[in-house]
Coordinates of C-alpha atoms in Angstrom, one line a residue:
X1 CA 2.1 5.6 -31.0
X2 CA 2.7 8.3 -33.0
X3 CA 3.3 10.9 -30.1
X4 CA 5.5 8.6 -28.7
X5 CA 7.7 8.0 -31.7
X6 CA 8.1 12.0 -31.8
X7 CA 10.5 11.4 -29.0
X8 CA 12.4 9.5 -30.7
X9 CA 11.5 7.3 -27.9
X10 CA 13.3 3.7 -29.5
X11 CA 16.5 5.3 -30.3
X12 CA 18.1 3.0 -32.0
X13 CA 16.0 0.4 -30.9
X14 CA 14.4 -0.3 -34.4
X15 CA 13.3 -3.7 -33.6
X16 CA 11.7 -2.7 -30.0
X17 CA 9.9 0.4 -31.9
X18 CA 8.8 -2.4 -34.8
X19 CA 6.8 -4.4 -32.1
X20 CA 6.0 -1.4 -30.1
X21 CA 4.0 -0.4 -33.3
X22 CA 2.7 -3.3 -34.4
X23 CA 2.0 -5.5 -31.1
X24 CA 1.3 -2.7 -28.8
X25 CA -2.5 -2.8 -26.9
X26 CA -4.2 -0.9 -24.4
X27 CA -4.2 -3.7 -22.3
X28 CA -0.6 -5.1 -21.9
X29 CA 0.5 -1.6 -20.9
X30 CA 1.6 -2.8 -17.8
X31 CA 4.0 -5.5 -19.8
X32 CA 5.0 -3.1 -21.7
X33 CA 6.8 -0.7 -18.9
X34 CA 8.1 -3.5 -16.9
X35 CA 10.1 -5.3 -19.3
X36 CA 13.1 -3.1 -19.2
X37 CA 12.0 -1.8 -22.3
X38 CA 12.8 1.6 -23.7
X39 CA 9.7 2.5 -22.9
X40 CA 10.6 2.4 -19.0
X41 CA 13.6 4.1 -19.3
X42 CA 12.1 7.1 -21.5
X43 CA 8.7 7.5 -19.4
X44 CA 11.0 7.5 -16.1
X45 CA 13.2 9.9 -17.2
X46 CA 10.5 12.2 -18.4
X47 CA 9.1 12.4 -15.3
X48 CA 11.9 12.7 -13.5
X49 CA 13.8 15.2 -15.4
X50 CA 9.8 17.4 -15.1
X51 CA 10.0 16.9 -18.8
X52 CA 6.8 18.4 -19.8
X53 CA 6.5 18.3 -23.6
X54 CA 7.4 14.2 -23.2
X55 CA 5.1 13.7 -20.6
X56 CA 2.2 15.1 -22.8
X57 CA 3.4 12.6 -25.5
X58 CA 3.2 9.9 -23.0
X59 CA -0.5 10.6 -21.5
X60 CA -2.2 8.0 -23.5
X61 CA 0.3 5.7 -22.6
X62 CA 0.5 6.7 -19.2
X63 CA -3.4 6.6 -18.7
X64 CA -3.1 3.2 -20.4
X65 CA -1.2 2.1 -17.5
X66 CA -3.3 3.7 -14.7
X67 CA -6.5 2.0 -16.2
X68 CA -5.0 -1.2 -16.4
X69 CA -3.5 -0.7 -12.6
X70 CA -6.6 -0.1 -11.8
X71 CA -8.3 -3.4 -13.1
X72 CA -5.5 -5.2 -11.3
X73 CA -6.2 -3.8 -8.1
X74 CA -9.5 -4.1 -8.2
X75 CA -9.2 -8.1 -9.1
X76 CA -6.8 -8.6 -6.8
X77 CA -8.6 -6.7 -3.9
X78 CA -11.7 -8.7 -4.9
X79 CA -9.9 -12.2 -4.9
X80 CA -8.6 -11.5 -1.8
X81 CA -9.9 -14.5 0.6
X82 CA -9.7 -14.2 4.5

């Protein structure tokens, strides 16, 4: 969290930075960027924009969400019934 908030990432989100910090886990990373949040918006724009000092800040996050991808796919691939 703390290379995230170096971005100033909430803005003036307080209360989305609040729960960031306190409810965030490894595992709901994928929640996390598709709720519209601040998080989305910054992350997008970062890699967009070839911003590469906030895409450093955002690797654990970022691998976060590829991990948890990852489990996804492989659930889903494996549930799959033909």
């Amino acid at each position: 969290f703390e290379q995230l908030n170096k971005l100033n990432l909430f803005g003036a989100f307080a209360y989305e930075r609040q729960l960031f910090q306190t409810m965030y886990q490894s595992d709901a990373a994928i929640e996390w960027y598709t709720k519209g949040s601040a998080l989305y918006e910054s992350l997008n724009q970062a890699l967009v924009q070839m911003d590469y000092v906030a895409k450093h800040r955002f690797r654990y996050f970022v691998s976060d969400l590829m991990r948890q991808i990852h489990q996804v796919h492989h659930q889903q691939r494996n549930n799959r019934s033909f």
